[in-house]
mmCIF file of C-alpha atoms in Angstrom:
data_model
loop_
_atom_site.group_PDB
_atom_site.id
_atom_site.type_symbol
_atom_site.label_atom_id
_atom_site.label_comp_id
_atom_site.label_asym_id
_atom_site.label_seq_id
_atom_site.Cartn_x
_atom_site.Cartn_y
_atom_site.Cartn_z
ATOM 1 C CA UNK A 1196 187.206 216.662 230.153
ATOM 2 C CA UNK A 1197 189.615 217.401 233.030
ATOM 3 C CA UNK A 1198 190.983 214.628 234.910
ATOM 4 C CA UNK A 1199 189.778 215.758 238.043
ATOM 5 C CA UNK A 1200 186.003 214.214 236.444
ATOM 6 C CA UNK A 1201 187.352 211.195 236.218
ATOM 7 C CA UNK A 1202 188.493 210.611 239.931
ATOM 8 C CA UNK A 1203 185.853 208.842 241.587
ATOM 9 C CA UNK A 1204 186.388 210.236 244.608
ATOM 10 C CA UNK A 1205 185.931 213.755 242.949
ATOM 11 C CA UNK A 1206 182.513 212.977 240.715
ATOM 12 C CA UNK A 1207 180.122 215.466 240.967
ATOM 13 C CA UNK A 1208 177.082 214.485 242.698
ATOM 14 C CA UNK A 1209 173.524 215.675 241.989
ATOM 15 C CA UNK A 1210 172.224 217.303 245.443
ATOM 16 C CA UNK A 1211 169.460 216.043 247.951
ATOM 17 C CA UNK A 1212 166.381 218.024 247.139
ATOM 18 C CA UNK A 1213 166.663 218.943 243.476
ATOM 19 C CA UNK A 1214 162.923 218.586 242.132
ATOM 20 C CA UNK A 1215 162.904 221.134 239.298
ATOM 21 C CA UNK A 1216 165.429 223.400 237.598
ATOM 22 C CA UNK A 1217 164.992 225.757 240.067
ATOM 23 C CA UNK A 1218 166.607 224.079 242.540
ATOM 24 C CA UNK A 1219 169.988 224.152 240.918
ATOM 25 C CA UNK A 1220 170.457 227.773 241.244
ATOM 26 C CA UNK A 1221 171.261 228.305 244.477
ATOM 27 C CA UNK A 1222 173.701 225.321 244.520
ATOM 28 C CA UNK A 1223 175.114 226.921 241.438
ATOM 29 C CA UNK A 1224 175.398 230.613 243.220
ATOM 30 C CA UNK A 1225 177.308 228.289 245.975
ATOM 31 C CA UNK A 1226 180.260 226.954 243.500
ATOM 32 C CA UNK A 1227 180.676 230.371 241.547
ATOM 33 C CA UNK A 1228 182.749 233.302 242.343
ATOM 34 C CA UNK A 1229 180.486 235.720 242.953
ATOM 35 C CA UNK A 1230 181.932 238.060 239.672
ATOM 36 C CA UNK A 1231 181.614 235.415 237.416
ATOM 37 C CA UNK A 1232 178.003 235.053 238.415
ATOM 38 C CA UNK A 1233 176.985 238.281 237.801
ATOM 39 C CA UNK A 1234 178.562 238.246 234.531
ATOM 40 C CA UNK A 1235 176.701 235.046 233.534
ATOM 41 C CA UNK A 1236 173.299 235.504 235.371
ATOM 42 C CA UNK A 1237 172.927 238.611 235.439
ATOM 43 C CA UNK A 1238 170.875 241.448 232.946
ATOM 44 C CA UNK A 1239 171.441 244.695 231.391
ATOM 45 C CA UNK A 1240 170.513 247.769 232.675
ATOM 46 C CA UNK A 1241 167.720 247.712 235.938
ATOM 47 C CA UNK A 1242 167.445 243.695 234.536
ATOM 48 C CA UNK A 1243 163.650 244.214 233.621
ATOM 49 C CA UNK A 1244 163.581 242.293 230.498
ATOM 50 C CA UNK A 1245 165.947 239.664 232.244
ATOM 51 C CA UNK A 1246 162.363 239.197 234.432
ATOM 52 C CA UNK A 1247 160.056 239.626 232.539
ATOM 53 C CA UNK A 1248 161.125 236.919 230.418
ATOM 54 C CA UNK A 1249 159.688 234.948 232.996
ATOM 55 C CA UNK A 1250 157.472 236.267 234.235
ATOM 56 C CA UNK A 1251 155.756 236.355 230.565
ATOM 57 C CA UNK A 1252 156.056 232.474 230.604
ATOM 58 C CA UNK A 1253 154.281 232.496 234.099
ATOM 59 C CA UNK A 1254 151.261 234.746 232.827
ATOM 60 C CA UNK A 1255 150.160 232.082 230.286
ATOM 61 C CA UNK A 1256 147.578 229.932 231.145
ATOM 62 C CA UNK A 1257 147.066 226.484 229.887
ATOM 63 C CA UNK A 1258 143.540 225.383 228.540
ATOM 64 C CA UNK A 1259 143.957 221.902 228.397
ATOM 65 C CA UNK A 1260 141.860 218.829 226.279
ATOM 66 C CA UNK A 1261 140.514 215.673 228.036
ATOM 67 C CA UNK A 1262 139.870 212.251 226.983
ATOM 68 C CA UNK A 1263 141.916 211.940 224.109
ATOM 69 C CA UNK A 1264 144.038 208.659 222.680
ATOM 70 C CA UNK A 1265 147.322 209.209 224.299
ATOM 71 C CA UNK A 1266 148.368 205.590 223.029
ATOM 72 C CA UNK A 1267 151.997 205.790 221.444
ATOM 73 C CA UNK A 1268 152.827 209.586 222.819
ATOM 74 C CA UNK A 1269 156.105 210.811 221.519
ATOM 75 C CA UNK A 1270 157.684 213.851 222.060
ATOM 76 C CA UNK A 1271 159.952 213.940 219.389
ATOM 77 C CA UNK A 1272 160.256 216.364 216.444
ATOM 78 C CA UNK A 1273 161.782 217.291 212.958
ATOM 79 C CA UNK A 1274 163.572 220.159 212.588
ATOM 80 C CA UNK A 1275 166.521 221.002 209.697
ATOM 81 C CA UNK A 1276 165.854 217.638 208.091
ATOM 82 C CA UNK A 1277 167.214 216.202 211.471
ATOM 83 C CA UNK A 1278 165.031 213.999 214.439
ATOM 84 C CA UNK A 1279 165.004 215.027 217.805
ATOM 85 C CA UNK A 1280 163.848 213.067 220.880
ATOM 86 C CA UNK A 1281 162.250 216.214 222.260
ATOM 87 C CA UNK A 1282 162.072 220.004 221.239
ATOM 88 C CA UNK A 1283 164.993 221.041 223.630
ATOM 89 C CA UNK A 1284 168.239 222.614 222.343
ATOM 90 C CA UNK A 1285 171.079 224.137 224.630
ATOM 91 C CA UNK A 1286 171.747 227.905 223.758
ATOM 92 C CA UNK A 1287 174.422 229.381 223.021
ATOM 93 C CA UNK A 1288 176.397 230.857 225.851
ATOM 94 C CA UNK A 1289 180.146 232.043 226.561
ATOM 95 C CA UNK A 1290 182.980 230.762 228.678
ATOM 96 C CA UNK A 1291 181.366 228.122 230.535
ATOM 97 C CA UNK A 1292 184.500 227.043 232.230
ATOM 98 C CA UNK A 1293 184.160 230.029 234.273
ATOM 99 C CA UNK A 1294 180.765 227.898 235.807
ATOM 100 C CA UNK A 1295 182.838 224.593 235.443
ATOM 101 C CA UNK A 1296 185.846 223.256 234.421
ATOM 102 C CA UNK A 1297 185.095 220.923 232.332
ATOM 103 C CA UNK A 1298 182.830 223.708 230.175
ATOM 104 C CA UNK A 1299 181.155 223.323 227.120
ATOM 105 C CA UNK A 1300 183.039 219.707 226.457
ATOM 106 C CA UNK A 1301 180.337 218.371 229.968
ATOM 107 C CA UNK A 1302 177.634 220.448 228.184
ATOM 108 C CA UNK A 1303 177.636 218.820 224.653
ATOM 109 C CA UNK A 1304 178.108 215.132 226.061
ATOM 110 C CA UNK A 1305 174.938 216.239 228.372
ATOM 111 C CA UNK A 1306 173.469 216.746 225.464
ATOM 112 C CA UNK A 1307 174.561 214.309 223.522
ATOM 113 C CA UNK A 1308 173.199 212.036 226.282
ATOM 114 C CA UNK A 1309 169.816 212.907 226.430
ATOM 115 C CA UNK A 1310 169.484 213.493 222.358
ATOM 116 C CA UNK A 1311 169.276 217.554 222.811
ATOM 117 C CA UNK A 1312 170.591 220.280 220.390
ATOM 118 C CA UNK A 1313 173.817 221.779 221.314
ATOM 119 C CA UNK A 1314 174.553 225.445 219.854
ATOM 120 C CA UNK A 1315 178.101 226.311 220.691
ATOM 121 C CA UNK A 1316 179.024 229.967 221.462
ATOM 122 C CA UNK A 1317 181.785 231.763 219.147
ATOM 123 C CA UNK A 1318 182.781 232.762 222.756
ATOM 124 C CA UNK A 1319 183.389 229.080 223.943
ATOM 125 C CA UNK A 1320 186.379 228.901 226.314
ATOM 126 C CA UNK A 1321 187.497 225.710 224.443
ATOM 127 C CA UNK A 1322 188.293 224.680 220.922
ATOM 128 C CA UNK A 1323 185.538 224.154 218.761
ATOM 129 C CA UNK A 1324 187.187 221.552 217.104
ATOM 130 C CA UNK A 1325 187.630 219.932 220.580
ATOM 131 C CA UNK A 1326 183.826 219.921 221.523
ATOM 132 C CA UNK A 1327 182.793 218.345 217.956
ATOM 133 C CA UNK A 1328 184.925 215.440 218.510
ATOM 134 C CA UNK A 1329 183.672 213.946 221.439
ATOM 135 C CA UNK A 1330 180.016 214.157 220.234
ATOM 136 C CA UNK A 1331 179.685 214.025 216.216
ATOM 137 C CA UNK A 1332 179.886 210.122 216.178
ATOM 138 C CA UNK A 1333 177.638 209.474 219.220
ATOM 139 C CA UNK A 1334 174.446 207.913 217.931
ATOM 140 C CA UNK A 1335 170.861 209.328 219.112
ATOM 141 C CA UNK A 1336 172.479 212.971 219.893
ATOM 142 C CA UNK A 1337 170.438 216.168 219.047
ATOM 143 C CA UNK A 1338 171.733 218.529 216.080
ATOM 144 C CA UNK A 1339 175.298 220.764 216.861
ATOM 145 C CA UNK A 1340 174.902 224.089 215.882
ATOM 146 C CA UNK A 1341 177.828 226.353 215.899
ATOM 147 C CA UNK A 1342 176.861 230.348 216.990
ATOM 148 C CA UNK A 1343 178.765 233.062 215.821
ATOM 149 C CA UNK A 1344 179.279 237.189 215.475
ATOM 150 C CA UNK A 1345 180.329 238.414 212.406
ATOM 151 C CA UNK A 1346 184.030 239.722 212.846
ATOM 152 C CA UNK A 1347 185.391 242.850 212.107
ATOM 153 C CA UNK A 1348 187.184 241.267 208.807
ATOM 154 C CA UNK A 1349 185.389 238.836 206.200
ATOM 155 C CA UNK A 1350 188.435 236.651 205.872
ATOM 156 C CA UNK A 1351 188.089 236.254 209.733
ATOM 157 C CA UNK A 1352 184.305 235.401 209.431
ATOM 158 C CA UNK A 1353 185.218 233.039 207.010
ATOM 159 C CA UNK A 1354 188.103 231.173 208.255
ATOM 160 C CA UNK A 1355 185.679 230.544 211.649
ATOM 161 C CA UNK A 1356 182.975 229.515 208.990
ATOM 162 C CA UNK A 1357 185.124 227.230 207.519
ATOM 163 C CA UNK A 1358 186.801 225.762 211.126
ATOM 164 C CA UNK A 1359 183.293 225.288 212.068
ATOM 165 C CA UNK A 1360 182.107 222.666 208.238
ATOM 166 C CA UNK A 1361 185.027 220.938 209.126
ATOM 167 C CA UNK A 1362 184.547 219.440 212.665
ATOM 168 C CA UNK A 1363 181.203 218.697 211.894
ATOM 169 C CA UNK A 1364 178.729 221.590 213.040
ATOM 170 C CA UNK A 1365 175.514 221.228 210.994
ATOM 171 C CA UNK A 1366 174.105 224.665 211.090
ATOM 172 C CA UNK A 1367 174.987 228.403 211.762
ATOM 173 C CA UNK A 1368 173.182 230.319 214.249
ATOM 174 C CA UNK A 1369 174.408 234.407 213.357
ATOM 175 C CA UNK A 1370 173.365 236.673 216.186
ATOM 176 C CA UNK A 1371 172.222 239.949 215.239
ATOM 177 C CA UNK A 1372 171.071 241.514 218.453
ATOM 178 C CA UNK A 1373 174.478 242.483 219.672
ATOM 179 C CA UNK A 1374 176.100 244.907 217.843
ATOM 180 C CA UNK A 1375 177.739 246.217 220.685
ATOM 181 C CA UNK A 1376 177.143 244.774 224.714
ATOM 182 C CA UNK A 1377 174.633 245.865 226.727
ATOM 183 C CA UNK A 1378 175.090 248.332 229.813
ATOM 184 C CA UNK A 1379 175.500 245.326 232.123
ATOM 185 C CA UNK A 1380 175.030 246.797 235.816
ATOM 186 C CA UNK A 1381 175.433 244.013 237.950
ATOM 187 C CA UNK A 1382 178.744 242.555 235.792
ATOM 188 C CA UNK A 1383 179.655 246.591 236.110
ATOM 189 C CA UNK A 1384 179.469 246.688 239.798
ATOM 190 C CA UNK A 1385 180.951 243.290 240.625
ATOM 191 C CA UNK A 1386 184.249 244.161 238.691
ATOM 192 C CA UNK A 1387 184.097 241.217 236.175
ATOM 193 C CA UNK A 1388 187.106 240.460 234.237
ATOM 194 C CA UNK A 1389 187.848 237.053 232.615
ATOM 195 C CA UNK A 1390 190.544 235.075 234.840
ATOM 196 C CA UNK A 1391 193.802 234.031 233.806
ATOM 197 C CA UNK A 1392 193.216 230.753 231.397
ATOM 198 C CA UNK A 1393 190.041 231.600 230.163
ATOM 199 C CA UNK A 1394 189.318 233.244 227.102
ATOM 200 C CA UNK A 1395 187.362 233.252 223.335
ATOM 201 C CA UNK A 1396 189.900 230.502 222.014
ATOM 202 C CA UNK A 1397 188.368 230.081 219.355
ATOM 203 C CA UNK A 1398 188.303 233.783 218.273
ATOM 204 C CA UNK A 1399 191.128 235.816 216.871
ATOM 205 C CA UNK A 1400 192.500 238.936 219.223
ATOM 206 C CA UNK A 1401 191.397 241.817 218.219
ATOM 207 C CA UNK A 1402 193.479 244.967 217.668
ATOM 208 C CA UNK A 1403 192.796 247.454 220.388
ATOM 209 C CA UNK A 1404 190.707 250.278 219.139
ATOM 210 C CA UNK A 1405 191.386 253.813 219.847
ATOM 211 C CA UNK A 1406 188.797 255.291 221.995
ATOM 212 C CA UNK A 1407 186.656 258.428 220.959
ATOM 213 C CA UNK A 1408 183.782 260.421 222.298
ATOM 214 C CA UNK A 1409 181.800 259.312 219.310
ATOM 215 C CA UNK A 1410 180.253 255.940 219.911
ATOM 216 C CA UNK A 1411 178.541 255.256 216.938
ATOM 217 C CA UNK A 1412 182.282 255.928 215.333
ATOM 218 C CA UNK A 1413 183.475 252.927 217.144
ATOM 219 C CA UNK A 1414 180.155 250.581 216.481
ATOM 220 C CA UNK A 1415 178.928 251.508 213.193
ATOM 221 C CA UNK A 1416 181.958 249.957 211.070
ATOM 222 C CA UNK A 1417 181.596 246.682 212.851
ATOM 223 C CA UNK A 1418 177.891 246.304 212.887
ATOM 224 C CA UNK A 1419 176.522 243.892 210.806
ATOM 225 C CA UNK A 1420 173.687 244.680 208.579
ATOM 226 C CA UNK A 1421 171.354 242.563 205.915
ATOM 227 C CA UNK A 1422 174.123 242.541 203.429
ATOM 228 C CA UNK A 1423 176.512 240.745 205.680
ATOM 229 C CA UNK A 1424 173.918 238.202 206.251
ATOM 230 C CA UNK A 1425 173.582 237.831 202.617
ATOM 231 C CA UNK A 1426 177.239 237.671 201.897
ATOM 232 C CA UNK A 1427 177.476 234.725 204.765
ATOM 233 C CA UNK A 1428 174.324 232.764 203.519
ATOM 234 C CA UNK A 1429 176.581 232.549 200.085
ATOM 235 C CA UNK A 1430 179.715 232.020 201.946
ATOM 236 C CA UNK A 1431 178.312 228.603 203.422
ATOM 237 C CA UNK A 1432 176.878 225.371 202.591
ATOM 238 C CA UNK A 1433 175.174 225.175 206.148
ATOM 239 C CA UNK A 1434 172.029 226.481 206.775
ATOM 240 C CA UNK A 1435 172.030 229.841 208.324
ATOM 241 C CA UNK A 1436 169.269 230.422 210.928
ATOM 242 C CA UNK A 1437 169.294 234.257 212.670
ATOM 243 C CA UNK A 1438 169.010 234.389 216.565
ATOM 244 C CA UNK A 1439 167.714 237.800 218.060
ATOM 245 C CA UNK A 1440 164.537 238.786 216.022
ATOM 246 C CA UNK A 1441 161.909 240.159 217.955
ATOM 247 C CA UNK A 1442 160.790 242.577 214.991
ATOM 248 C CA UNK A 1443 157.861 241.104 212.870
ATOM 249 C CA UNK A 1444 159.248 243.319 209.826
ATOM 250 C CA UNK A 1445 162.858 241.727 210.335
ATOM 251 C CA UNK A 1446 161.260 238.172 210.508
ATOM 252 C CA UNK A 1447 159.892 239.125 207.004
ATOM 253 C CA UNK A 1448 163.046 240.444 206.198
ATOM 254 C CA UNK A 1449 165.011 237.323 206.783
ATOM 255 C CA UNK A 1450 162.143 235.356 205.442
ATOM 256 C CA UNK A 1451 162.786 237.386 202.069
ATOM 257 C CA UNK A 1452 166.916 236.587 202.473
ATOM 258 C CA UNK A 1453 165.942 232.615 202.518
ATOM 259 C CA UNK A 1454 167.581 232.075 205.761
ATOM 260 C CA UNK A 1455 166.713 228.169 206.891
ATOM 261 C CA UNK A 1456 165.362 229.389 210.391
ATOM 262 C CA UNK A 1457 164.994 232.164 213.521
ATOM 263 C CA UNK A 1458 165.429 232.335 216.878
ATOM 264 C CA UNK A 1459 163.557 234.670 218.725
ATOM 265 C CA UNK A 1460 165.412 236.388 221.629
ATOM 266 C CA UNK A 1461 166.460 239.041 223.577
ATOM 267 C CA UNK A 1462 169.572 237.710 224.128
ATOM 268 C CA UNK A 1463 168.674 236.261 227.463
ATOM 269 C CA UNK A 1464 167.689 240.245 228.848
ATOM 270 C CA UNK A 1465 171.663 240.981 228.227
ATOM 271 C CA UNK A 1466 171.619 243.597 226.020
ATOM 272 C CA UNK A 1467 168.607 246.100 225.545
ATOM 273 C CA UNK A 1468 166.451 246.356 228.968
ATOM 274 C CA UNK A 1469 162.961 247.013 228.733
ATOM 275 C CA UNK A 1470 163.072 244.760 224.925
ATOM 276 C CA UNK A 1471 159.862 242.658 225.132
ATOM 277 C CA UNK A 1472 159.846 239.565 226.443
ATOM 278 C CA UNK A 1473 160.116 236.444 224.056
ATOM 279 C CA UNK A 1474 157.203 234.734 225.230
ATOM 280 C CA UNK A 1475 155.164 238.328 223.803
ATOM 281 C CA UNK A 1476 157.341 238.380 220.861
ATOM 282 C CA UNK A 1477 156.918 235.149 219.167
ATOM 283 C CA UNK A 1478 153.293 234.914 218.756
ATOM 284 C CA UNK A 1479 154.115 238.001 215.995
ATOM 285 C CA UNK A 1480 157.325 236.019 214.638
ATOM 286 C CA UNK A 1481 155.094 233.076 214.076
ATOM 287 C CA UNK A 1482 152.008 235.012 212.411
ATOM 288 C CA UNK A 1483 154.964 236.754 210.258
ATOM 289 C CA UNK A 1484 156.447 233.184 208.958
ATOM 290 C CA UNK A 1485 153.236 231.881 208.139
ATOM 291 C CA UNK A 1486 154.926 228.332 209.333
ATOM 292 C CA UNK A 1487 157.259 229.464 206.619
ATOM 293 C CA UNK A 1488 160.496 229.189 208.036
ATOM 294 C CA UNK A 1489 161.467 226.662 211.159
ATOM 295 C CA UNK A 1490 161.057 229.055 214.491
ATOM 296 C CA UNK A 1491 162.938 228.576 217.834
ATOM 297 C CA UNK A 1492 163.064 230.577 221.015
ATOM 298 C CA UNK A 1493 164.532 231.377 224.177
ATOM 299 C CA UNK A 1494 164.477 233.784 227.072
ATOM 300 C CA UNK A 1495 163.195 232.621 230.802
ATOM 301 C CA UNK A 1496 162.146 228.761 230.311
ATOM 302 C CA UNK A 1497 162.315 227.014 233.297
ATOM 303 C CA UNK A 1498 159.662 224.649 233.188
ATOM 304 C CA UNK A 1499 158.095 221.717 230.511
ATOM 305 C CA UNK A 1500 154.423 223.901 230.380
ATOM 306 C CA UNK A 1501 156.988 226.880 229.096
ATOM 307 C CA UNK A 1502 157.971 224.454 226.476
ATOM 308 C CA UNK A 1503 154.286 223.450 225.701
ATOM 309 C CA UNK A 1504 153.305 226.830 225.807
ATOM 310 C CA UNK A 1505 156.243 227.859 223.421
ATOM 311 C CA UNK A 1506 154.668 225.569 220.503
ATOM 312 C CA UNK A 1507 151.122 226.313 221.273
ATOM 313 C CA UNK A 1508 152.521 230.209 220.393
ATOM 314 C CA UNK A 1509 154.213 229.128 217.119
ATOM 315 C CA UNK A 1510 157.854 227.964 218.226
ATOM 316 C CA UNK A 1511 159.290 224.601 216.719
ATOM 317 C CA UNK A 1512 161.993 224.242 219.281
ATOM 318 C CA UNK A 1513 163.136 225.925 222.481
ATOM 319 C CA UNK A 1514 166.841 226.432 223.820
ATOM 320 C CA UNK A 1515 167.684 226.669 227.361
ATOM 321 C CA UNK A 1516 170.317 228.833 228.789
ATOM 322 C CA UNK A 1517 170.906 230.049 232.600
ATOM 323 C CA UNK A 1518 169.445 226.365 233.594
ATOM 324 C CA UNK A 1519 171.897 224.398 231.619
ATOM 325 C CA UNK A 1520 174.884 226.882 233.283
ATOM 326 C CA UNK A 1521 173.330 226.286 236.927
ATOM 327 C CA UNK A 1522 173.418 222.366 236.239
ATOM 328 C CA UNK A 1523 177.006 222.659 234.881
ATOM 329 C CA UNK A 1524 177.918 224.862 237.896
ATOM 330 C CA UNK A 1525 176.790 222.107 240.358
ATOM 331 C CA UNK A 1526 177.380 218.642 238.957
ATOM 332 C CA UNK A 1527 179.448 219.129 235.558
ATOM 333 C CA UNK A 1528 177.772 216.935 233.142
ATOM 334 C CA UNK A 1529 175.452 215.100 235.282
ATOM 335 C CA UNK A 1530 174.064 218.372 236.200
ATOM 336 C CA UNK A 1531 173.638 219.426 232.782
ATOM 337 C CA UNK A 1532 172.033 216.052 231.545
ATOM 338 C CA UNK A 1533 169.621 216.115 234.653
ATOM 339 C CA UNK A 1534 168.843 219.692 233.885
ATOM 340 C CA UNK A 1535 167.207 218.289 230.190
ATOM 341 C CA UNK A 1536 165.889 215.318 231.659
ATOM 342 C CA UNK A 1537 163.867 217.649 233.688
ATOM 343 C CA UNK A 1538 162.599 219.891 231.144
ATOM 344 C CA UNK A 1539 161.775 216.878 229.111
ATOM 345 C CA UNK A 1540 159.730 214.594 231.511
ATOM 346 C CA UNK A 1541 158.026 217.715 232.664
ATOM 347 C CA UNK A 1542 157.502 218.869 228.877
ATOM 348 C CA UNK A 1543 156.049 215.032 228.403
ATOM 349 C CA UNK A 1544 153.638 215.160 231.658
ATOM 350 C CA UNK A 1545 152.160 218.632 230.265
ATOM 351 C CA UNK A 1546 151.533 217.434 226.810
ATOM 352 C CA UNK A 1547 149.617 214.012 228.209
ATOM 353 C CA UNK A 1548 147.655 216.512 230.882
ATOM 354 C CA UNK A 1549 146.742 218.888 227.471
ATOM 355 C CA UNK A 1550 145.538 216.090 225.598
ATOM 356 C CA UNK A 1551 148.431 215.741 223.199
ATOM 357 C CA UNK A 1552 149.806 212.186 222.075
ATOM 358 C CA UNK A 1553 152.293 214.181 219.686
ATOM 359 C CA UNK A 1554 154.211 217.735 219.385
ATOM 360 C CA UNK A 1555 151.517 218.065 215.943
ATOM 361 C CA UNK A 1556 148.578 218.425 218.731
ATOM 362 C CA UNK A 1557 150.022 220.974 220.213
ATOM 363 C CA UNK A 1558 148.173 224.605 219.045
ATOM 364 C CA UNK A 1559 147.246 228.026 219.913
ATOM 365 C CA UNK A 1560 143.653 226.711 221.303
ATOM 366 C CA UNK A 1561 146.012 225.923 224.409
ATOM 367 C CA UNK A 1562 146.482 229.036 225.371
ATOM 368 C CA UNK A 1563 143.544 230.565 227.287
ATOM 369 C CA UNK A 1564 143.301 233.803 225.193
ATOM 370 C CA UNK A 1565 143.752 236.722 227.907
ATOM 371 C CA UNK A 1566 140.410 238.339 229.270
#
């Protein structure tokens, strides 16, 4: 953490008004220069699927039970063998000094705090290492997940693979929806470039490449494919879970490969615009699995019904992205902690209101099926 979070004169404060998650983004907007911003709230291409990610959330409508034991509710779940206090996770996401300077070292002891799942980005703008440290010990925290790309070189893959057993991390999460970036407009027009001290430490440079008018020549020998994910699953003892399936036929796929979990996403609308919104997608994930394989999503939740509806549509777990960065932006690692809380006491009201003493009630009957 810097030292500037420890002066008590400097200690982020949570603001006046903050009722829901919402309210932390424009505070957030406030504290960030405006490039960095676009680059980590913004969408590819005319940002449709970036909306509709919520707005898919928004369309479902709750059908909700009444007059049912509610004694002893509890929130909590199992998931990898591990217990969580509630079904949150943070996702994965890049440089998050550039919202804070105390990055993703606030966000995991946010976490840690409030007993949510962590997933650290490859792209994390501070040591791996550094970030497992000051939360592996800590009793009652969530699972720690480490994300990664596959890199151009094996050996590469596999040094990060092994970095990331060592300090701790309990679980891969690959991402195979990003071969190459998406056509990111609104990072495009605002001239986004990563500022001086900031950068993929925990990544190896990579060697310029030389620049053709055949793109596919310049993606194609870097893009992962099934055998890759087959050559990591033997590479590791952790279990590997694959985050950016949208595909029933790749759910089967992975299902086949006997990877311990997916994550369905669109990588937060970031890459391919107009890709279907999670909230559509996962209702086909989950009748794929069969309840087969552990299944988490992401993608535009903002509220505790989005949760609720989430596992009523097949998911075992959600992560939460842009929220988490818009706490971190405002208050550092109060914001972030506050940011869960929220989720969670919201995610508790909605299950008491549907009639659910525990996650296990929770099911597709919840959903009123569209006219």
């Amino acid at each position: 953490m810097s030292s500037n979070s420890l002066d008590a004169a400097a200690r982020p404060r949570i603001p006046a008004g903050i009722a829901g998650v919402a309210d932390y983004e424009p505070h957030a907007r406030e504290r960030m220069d405006p490039a960095a911003w676009a680059y980590l709230c913004g969408g590819a291409g005319d940002e449709i699927t970036l909306r509709a990610n919520r707005e898919a959330w928004d369309a479902l409508r709750l059908l909700p039970r009444v007059l049912r034991p509610l004694a002893d509710g509890c929130a909590g779940i199992e998931l990898l063998g591990r217990r969580l206090a509630s079904p949150l996770l943070v996702a994965p996401m890049a440089f998050q000094r550039l919202a804070h300077a105390d990055g993703e070292a606030a966000t995991a002891l946010a976490a840690a705090a409030q007993g949510a799942g962590m997933v650290l980005s490859a792209q994390a703008s501070q040591r791996l290492e550094d970030v497992a440290a000051l939360v592996r010990d800590e009793a009652g925290r969530g699972p720690l997940w480490f994300q990664l790309y596959l890199q151009r070189e094996r050996a590469h893959t596999l040094e990060l693979v092994q970095r990331t057993e060592a300090a701790g991390f309990e679980a891969l999460v690959l991402t195979v929806d990003a071969p190459t970036s998406g056509a990111r407009d609104r990072e495009r027009r605002a001239g986004f470039c990563l500022p001086p001290g900031i950068s993929a430490v925990n990544l190896r440079p990579q060697p310029s490449q030389p620049q053709t008018q055949d793109f596919f020549a310049q993606v194609v020998a870097q893009a992962p494919t099934w055998d890759d994910v087959a050559w990591l699953r033997s590479a590791t003892k952790l279990p590997l879970l694959l985050k950016g399936v949208l595909h029933p036929a790749d759910a089967r796929q992975a299902l086949a490969l006997g990877v311990a979990g997916l994550i369905v996403s669109n990588h937060g609308g970031r890459t391919l615009d107009t890709a279907v919104s999670t909230a559509r997608a996962l209702p086909r994930i989950a009748d794929a699995l069969g309840g087969a394989l552990p299944l988490l999503v992401d993608g535009g939740i903002r509220r505790g019904t989005d949760v609720l509806k989430a596992l009523a549509l097949g998911a075992h777990a959600v992560l939460l992205g842009r929220p988490v960065l818009h706490g971190l932006a405002t208050a550092g690692a109060l914001g972030v902690a506050h940011v869960l809380r929220l989720v969670r006491d919201e995610f508790e009201i909605a299950m008491a209101l549907c009639g659910c003493a525990c996650v296990a009630d929770i099911g597709p009957e919840l959903i009123d099926p569209p006219a």
